[in-house]
mmCIF file of C-alpha atoms and ligand atoms in Angstrom:
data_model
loop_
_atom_site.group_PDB
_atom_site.id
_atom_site.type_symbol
_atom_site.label_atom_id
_atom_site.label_comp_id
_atom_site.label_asym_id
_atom_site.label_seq_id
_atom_site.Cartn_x
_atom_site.Cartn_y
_atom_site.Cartn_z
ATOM 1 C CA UNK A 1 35.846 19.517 1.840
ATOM 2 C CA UNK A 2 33.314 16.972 2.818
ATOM 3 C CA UNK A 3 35.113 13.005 1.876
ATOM 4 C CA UNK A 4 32.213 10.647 1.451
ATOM 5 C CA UNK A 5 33.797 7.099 1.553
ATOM 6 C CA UNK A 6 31.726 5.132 -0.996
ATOM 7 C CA UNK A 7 31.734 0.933 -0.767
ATOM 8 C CA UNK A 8 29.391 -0.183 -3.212
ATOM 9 C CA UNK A 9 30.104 -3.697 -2.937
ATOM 10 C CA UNK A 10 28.172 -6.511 -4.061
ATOM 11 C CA UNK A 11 25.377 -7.410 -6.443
ATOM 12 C CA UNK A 12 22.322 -4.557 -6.255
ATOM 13 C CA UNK A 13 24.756 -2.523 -3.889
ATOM 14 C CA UNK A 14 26.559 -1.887 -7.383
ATOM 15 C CA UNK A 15 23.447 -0.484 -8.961
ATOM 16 C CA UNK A 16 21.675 1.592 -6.729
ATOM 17 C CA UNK A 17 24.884 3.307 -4.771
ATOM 18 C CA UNK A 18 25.667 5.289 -8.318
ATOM 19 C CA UNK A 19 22.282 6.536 -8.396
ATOM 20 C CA UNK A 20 22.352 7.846 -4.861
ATOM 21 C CA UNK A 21 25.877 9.497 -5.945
ATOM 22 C CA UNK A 22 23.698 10.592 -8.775
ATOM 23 C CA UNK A 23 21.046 12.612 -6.860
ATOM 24 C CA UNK A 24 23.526 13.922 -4.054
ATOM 25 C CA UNK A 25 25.258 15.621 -7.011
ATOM 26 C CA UNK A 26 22.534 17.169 -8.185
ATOM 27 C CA UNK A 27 20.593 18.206 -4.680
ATOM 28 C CA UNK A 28 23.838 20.604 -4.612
ATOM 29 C CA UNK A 29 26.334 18.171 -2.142
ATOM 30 C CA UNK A 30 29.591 19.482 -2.946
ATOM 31 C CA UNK A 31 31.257 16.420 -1.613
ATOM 32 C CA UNK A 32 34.391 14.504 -2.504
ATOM 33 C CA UNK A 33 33.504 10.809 -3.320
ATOM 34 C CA UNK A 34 36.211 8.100 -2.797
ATOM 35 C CA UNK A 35 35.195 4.734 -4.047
ATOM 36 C CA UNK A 36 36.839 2.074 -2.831
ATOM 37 C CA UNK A 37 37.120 -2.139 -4.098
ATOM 38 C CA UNK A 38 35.633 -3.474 -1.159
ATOM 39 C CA UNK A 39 33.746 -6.262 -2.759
ATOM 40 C CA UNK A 40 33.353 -10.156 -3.101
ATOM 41 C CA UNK A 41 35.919 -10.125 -5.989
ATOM 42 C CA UNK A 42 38.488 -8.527 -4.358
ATOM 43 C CA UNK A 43 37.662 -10.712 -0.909
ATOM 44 C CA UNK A 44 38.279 -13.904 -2.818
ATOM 45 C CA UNK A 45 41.534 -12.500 -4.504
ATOM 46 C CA UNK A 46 43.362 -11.449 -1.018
ATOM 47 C CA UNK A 47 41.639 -12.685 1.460
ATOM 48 C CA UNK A 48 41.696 -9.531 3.499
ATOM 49 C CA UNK A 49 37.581 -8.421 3.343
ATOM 50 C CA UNK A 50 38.697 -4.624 3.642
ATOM 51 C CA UNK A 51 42.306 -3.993 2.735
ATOM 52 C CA UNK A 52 44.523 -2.426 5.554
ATOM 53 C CA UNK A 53 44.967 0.716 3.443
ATOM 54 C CA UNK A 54 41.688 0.649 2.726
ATOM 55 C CA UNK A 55 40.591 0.857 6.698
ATOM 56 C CA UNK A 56 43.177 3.589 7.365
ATOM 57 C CA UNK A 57 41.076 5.880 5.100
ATOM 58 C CA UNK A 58 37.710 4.437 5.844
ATOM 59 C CA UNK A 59 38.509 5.892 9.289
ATOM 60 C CA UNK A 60 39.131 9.285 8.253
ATOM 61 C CA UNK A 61 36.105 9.439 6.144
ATOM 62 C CA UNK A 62 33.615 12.428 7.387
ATOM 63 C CA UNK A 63 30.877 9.634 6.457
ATOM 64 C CA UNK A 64 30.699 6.197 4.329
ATOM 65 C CA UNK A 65 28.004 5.493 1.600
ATOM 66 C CA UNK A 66 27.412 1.960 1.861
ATOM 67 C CA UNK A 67 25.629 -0.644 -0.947
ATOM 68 C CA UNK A 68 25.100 -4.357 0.631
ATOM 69 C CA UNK A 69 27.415 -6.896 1.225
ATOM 70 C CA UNK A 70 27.579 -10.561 0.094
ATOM 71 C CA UNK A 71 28.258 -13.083 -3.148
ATOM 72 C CA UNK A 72 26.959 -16.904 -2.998
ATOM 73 C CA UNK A 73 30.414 -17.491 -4.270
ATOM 74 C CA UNK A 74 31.751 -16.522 -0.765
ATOM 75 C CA UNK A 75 30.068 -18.497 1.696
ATOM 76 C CA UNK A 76 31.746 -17.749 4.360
ATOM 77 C CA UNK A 77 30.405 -15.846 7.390
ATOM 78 C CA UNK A 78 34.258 -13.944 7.708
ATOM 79 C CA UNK A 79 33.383 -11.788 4.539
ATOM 80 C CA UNK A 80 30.435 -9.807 6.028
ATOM 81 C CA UNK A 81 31.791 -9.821 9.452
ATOM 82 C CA UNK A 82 34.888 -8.389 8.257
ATOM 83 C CA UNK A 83 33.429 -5.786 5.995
ATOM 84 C CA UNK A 84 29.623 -4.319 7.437
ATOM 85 C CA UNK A 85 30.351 -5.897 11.339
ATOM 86 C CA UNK A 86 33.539 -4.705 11.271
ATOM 87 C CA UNK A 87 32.353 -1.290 10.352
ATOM 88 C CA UNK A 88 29.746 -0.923 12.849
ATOM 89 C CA UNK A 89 31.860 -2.279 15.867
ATOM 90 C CA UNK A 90 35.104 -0.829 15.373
ATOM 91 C CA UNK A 91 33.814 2.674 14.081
ATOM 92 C CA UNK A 92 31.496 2.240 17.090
ATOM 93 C CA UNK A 93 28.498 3.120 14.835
ATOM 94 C CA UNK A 94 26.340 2.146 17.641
ATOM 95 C CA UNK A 95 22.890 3.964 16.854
ATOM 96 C CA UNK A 96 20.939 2.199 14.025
ATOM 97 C CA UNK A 97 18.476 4.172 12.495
ATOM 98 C CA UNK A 98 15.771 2.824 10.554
ATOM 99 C CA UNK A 99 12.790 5.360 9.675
ATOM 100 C CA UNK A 100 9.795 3.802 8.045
ATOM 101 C CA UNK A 101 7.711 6.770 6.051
ATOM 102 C CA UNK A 102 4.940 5.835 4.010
ATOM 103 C CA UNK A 103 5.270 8.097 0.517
ATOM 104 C CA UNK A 104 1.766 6.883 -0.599
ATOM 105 C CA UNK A 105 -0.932 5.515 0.577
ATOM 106 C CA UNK A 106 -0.959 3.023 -2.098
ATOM 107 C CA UNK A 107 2.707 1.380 -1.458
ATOM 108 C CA UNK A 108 0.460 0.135 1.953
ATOM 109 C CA UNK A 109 -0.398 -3.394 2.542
ATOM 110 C CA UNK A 110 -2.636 -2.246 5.103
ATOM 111 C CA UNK A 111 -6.599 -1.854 3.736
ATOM 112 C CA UNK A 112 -7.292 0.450 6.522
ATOM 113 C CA UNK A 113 -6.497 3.859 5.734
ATOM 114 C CA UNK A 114 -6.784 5.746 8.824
ATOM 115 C CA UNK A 115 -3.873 3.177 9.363
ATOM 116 C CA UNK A 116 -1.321 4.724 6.842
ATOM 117 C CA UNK A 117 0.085 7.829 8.387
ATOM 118 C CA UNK A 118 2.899 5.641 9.385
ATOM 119 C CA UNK A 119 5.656 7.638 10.280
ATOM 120 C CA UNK A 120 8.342 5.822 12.696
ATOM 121 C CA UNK A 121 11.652 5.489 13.655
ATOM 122 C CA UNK A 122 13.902 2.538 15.223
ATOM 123 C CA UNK A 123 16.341 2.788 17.262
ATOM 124 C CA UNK A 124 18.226 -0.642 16.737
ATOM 125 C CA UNK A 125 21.522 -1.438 18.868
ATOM 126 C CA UNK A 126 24.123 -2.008 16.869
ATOM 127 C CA UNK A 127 27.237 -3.503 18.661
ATOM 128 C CA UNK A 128 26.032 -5.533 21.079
ATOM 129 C CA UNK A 129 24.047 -8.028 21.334
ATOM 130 C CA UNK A 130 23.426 -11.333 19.483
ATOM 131 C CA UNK A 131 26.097 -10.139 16.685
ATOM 132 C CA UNK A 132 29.283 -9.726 18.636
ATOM 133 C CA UNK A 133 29.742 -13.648 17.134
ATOM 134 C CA UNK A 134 30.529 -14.591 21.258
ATOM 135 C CA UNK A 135 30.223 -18.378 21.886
ATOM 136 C CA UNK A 136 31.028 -21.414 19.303
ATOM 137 C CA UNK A 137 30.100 -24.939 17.912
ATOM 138 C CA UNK A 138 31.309 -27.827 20.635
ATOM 139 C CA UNK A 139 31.860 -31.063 19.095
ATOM 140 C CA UNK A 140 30.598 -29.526 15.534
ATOM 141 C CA UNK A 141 29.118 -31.683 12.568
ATOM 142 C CA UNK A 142 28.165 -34.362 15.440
ATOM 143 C CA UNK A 143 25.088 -35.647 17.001
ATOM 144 C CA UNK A 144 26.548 -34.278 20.332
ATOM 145 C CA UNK A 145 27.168 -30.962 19.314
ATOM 146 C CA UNK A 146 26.457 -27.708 21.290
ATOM 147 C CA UNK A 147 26.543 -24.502 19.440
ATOM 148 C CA UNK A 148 26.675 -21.199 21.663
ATOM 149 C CA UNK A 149 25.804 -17.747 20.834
ATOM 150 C CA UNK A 150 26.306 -15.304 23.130
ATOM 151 C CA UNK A 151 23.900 -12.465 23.722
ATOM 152 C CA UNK A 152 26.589 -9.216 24.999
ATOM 153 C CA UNK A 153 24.536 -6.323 26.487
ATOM 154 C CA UNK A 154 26.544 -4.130 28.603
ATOM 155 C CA UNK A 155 25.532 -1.025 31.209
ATOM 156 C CA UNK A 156 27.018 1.597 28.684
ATOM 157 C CA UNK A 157 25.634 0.274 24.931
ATOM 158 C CA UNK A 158 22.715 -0.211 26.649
ATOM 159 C CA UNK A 159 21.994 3.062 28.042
ATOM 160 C CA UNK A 160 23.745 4.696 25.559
ATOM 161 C CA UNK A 161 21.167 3.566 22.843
ATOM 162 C CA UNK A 162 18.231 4.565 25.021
ATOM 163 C CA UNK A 163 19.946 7.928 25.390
ATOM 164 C CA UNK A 164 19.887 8.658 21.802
ATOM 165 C CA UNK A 165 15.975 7.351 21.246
ATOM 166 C CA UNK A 166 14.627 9.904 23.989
ATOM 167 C CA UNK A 167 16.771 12.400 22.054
ATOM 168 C CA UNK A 168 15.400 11.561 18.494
ATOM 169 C CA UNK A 169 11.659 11.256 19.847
ATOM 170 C CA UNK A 170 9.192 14.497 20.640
ATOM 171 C CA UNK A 171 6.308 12.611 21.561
ATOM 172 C CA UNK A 172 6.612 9.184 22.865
ATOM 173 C CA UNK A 173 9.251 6.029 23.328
ATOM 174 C CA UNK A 174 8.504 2.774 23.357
ATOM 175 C CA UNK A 175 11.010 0.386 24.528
ATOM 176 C CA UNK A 176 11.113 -3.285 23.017
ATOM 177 C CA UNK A 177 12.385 -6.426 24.466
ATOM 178 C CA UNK A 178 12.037 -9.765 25.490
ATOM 179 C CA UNK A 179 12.457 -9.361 29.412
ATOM 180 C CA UNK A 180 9.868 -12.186 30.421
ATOM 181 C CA UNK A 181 11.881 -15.010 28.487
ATOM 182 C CA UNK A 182 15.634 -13.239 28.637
ATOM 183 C CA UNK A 183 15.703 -12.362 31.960
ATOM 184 C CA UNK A 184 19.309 -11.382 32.219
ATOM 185 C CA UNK A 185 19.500 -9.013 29.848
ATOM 186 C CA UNK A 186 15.946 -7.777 30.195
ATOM 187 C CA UNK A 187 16.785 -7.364 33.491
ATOM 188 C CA UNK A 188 19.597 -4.619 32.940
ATOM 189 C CA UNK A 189 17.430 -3.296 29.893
ATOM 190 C CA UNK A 190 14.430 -2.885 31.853
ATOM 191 C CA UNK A 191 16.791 -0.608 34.665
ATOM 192 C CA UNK A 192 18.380 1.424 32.097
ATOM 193 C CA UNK A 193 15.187 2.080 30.515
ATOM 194 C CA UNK A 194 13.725 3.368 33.848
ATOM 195 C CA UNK A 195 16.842 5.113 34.419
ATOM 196 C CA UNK A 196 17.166 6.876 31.648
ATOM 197 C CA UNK A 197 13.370 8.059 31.338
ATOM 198 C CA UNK A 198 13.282 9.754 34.395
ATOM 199 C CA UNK A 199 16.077 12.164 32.612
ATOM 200 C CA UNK A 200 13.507 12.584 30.025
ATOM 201 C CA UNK A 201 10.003 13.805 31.593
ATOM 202 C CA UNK A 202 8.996 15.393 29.001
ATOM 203 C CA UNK A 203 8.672 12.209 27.092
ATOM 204 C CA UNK A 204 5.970 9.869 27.187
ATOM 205 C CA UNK A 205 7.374 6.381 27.779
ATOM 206 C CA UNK A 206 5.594 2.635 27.027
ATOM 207 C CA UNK A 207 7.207 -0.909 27.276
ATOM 208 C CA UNK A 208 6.103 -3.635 25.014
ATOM 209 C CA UNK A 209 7.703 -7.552 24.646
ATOM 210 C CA UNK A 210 8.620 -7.867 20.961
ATOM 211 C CA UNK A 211 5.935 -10.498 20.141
ATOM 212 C CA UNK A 212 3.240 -7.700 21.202
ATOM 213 C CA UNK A 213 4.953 -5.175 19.380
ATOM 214 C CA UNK A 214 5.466 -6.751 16.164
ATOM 215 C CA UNK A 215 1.574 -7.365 16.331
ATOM 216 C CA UNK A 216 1.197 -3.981 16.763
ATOM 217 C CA UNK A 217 2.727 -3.068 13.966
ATOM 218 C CA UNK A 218 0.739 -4.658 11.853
ATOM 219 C CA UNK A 219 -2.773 -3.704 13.347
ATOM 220 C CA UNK A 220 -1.820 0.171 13.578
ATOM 221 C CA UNK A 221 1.596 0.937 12.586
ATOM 222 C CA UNK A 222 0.559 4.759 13.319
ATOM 223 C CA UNK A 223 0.829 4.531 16.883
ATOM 224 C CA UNK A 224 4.794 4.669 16.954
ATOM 225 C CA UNK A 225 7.004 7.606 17.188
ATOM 226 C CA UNK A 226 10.269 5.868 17.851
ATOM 227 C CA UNK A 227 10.522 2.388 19.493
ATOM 228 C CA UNK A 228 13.919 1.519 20.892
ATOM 229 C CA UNK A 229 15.032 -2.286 20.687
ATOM 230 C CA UNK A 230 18.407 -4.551 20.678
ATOM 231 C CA UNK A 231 20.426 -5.840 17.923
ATOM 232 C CA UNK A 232 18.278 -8.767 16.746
ATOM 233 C CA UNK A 233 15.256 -7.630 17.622
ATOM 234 C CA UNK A 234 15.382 -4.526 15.614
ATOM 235 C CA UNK A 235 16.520 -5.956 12.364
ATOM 236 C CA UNK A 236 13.803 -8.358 12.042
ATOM 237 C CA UNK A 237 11.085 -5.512 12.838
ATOM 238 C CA UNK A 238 12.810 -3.514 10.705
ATOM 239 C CA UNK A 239 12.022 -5.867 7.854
ATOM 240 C CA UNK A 240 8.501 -5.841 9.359
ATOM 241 C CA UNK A 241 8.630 -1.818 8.812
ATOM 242 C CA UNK A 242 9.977 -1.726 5.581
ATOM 243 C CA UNK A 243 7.338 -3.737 4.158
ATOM 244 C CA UNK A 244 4.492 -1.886 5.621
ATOM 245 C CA UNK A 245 5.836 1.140 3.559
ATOM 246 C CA UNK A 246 6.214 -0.574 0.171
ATOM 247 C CA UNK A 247 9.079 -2.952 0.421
ATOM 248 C CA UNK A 248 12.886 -3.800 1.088
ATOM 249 C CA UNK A 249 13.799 -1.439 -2.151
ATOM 250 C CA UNK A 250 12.537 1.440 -0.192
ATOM 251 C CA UNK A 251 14.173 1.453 3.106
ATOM 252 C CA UNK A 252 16.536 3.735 3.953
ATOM 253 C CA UNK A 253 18.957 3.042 7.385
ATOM 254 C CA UNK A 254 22.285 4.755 9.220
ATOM 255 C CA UNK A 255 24.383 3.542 11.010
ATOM 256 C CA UNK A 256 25.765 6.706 13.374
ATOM 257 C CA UNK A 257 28.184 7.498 16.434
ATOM 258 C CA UNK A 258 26.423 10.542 17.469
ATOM 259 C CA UNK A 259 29.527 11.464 19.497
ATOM 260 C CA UNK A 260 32.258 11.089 17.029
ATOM 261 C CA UNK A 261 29.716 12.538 14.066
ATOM 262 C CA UNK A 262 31.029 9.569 11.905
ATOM 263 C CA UNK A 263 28.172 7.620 9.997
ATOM 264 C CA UNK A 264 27.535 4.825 7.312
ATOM 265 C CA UNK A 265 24.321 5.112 5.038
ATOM 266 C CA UNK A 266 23.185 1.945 3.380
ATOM 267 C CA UNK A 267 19.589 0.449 2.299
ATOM 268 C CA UNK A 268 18.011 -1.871 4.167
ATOM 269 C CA UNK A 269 18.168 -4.346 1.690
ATOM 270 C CA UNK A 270 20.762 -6.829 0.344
ATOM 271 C CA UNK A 271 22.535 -7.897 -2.336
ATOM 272 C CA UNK A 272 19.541 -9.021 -4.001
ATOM 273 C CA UNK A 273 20.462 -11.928 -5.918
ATOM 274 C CA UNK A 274 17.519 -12.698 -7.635
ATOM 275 C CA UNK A 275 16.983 -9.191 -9.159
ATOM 276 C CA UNK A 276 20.475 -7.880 -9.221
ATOM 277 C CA UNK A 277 22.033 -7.196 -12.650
ATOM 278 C CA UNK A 278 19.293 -6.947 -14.562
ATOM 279 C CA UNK A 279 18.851 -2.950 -13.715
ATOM 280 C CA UNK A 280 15.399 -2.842 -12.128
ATOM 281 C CA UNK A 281 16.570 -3.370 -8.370
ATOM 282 C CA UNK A 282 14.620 0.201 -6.843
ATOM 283 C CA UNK A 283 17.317 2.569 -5.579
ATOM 284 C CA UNK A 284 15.355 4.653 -3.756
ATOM 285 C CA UNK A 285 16.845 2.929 -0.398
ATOM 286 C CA UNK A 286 20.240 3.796 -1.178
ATOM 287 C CA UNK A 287 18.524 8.062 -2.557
ATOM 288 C CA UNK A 288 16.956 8.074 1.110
ATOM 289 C CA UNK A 289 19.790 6.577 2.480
ATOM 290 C CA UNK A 290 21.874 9.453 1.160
ATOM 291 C CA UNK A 291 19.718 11.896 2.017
ATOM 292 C CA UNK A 292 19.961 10.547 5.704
ATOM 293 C CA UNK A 293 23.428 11.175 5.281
ATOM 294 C CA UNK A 294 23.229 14.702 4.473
ATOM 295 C CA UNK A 295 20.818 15.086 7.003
ATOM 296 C CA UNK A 296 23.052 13.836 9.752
ATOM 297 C CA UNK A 297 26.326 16.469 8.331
ATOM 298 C CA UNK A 298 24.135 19.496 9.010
ATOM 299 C CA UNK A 299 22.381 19.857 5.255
ATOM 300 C CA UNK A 300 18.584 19.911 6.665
ATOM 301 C CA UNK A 301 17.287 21.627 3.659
ATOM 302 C CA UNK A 302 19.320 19.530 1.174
ATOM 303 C CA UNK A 303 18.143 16.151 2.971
ATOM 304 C CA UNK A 304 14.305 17.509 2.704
ATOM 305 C CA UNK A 305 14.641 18.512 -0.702
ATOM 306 C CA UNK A 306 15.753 14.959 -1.714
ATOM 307 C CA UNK A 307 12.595 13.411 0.179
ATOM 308 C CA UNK A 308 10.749 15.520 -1.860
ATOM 309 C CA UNK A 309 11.789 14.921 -5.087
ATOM 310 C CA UNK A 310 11.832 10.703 -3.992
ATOM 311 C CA UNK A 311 7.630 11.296 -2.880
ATOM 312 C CA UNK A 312 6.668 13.212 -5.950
ATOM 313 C CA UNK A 313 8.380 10.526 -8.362
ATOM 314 C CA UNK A 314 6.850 7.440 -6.607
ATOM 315 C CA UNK A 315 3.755 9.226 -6.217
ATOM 316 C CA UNK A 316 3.626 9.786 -10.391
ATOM 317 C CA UNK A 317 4.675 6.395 -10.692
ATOM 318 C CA UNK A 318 7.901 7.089 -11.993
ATOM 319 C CA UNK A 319 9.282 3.867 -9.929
ATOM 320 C CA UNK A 320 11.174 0.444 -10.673
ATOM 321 C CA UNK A 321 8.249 -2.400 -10.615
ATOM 322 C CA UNK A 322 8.315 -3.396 -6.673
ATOM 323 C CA UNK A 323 6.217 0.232 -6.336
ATOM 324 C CA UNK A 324 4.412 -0.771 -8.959
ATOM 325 C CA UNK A 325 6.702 1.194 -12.060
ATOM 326 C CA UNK A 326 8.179 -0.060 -15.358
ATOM 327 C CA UNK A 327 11.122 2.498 -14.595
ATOM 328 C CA UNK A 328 15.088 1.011 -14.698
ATOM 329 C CA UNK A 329 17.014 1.933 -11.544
ATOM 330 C CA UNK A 330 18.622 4.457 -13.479
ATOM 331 C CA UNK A 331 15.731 6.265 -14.649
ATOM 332 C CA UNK A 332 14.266 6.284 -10.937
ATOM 333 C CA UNK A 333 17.564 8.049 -10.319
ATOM 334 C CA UNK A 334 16.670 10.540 -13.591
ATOM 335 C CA UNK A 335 12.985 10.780 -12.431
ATOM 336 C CA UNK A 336 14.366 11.806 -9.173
ATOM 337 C CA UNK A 337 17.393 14.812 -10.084
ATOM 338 C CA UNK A 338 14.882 16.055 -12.609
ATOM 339 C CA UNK A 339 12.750 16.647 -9.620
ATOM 340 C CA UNK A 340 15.915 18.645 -8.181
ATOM 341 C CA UNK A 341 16.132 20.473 -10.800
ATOM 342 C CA UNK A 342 12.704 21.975 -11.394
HETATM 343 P P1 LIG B 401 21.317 -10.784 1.080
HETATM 344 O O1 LIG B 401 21.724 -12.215 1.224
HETATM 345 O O2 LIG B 401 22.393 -9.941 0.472
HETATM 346 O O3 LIG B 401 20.745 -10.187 2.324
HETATM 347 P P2 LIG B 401 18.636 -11.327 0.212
HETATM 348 O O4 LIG B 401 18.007 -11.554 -1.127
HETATM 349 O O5 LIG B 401 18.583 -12.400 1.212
HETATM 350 O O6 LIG B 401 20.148 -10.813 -0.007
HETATM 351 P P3 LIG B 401 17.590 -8.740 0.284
HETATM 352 O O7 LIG B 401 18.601 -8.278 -0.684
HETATM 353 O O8 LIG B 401 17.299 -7.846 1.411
HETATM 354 O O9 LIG B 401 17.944 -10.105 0.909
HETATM 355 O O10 LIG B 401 16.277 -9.017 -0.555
HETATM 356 C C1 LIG B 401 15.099 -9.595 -0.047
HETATM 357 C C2 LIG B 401 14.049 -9.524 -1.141
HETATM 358 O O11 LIG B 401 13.714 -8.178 -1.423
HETATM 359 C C3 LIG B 401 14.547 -10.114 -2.458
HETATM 360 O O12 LIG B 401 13.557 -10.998 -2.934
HETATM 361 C C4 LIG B 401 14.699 -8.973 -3.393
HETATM 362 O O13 LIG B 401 14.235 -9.264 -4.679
HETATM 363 C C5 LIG B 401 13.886 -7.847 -2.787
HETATM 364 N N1 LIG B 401 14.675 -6.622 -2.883
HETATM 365 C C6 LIG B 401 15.761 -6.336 -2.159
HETATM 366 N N2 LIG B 401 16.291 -5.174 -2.522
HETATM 367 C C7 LIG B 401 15.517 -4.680 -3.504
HETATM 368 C C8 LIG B 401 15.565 -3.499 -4.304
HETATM 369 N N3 LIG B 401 16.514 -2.576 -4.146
HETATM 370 N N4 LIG B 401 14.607 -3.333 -5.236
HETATM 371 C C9 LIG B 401 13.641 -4.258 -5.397
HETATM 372 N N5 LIG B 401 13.548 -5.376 -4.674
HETATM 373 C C10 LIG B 401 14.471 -5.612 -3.745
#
């Protein structure tokens, strides 16, 4: 049996993880669901952001279905380093997947439409870099201070990552960095990249600086297959992505060791304190997110089947009101297993 670790946690994580749960059930996954309190409330009443027991199952999870972390009652940086950072560095869930799909043409920003065949896939880092939380604050809360913050990019993550992008591509890889300002680690990102593309001929390879390629992906987001970046850089394009596709309610992500199989699915999005609680935060994120799950335990069909049903509700409108809907979050989940079912 298939043990699907589920953390909900916070705000809109609460809401839209039940409706993912909700369409897995009824695309057929015959999964065993574990929910566990990993959440602000039970942060602030131990301390501890994931219980000890708590980890020692988290590990033996086949795969973890993930809401979004964080509380403005907890302002304190320990709480999602300890739960999502934690996660991703010690289960060594160093691929970061991001796909950006456009379901229809109207969710676009873009007024082009030979521009909306978007259809991409990042490859963020996702253990290195800016986020190990290396360096400190010298002389804090002063006029002298000097705050520190390491960026960590090692001869392994690094090719590693690039590894897994020529793997997930069929036509083309473009490689994103920063190597004419950080020339350290550009440097030894620039050598892996050459390194590792001459193991993939059969792969069309093109560099761009992340300044040029976030322009890019604005003026024709069409051009990309998969584009292959660091830590920081490929959350903030990410964003970028999700937008051009209809929004932060819509973006799916994994977080996988392709080695060790083991995986965490979440949206892209937060917590969502603004919208959270009042049930119209979009949960077609955390759907796609699921179905990226399924996807990556072997269930092709199951995963396509799920994308289906998600395109033909958003394209009838049956959606929350950031696509444009006047749908709850629970009946976009409806909207979407009756689409199963048919
Ligand atoms: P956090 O601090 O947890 O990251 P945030 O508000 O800074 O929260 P997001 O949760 O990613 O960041 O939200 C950014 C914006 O996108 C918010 O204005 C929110 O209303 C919107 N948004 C996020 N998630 C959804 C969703 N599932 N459905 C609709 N809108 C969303």
């Amino acid at each position: 049996m298939t043990r699907i670790a589920v953390l909900p946690c916070d705000g809109a994580g609460k809401e839209v993880v039940p409706e993912a749960i909700k369409v897995l059930r009824a695309a057929g996954a015959d999964f065993e669901f574990q929910e566990y309190d990993v959440n602000a409330d039970q942060y602030m009443r131990t301390g501890e952001p994931i219980p000890p027991s708590t980890w020692t199952e988290l590990q033996l999870a086949d795969s973890i279905l993930f809401g979004a972390v964080g509380d403005p009652r907890v302002n304190d940086s320990a709480y999602l380093a300890g739960v999502l950072l934690r996660l991703r560095f010690e289960l060594d869930l160093y691929v970061n997947l991001r796909p950006a799909r456009l379901y229809d043409d109207r969710l676009s920003p873009l007024r082009r439409e030979d521009r909306r065949a978007i259809d991409l896939l990042i490859v963020r880092e996702n253990t290195e870099g800016l986020y190990v939380g290396m360096g400190g604050r010298f002389k804090a809360g002063t006029e002298d201070e000097v705050a520190i913050q390491e960026d960590l990019n090692t001869h392994l993550g690094v090719t590693r990552i690039i590894d897994y992008a020529f793997g997930a591509a069929r036509r083309e890889v473009v490689m994103v960095d920063k190597s004419n300002a950080m020339t350290h680690a550009g440097a030894l990102w620039q050598e892996r990249w050459k390194a590792v593309a001459k193991r993939h001929p059969e792969v069309k390879t093109r560099h761009l600086y992340v300044d040029a390629a976030a322009m890019q992906l604005v003026r024709d987001p069409t051009q990309f297959e998969v584009i292959v970046t660091g830590n920081l850089f490929g959350d903030i394009l990410s964003d970028l992505t999700a937008e051009l596709i209809g929004g932060m309610g819509i973006a799916p992500s994994g977080n996988v060791n392709p080695e060790t199989k083991r995986g965490l699915f979440e949206p892209v999005h937060g917590t969502a304190p603004d919208i959270a609680g009042k049930g119209i935060v979009n949960p077609i994120g955390a759907i796609l997110s699921a179905s990226m799950m399924v996807r990556h335990l072997g269930h092709t069909e199951m995963a396509g089947a799920i994308e289906g049903a998600v395109r033909s509700a958003i394209r009838d409108g049956e959606c929350t009101r950031d696509l444009g809907g006047a749908l709850s979050t629970s009946e976009v989940g409806d909207a979407v297993v009756r689409r199963l079912r048919d």
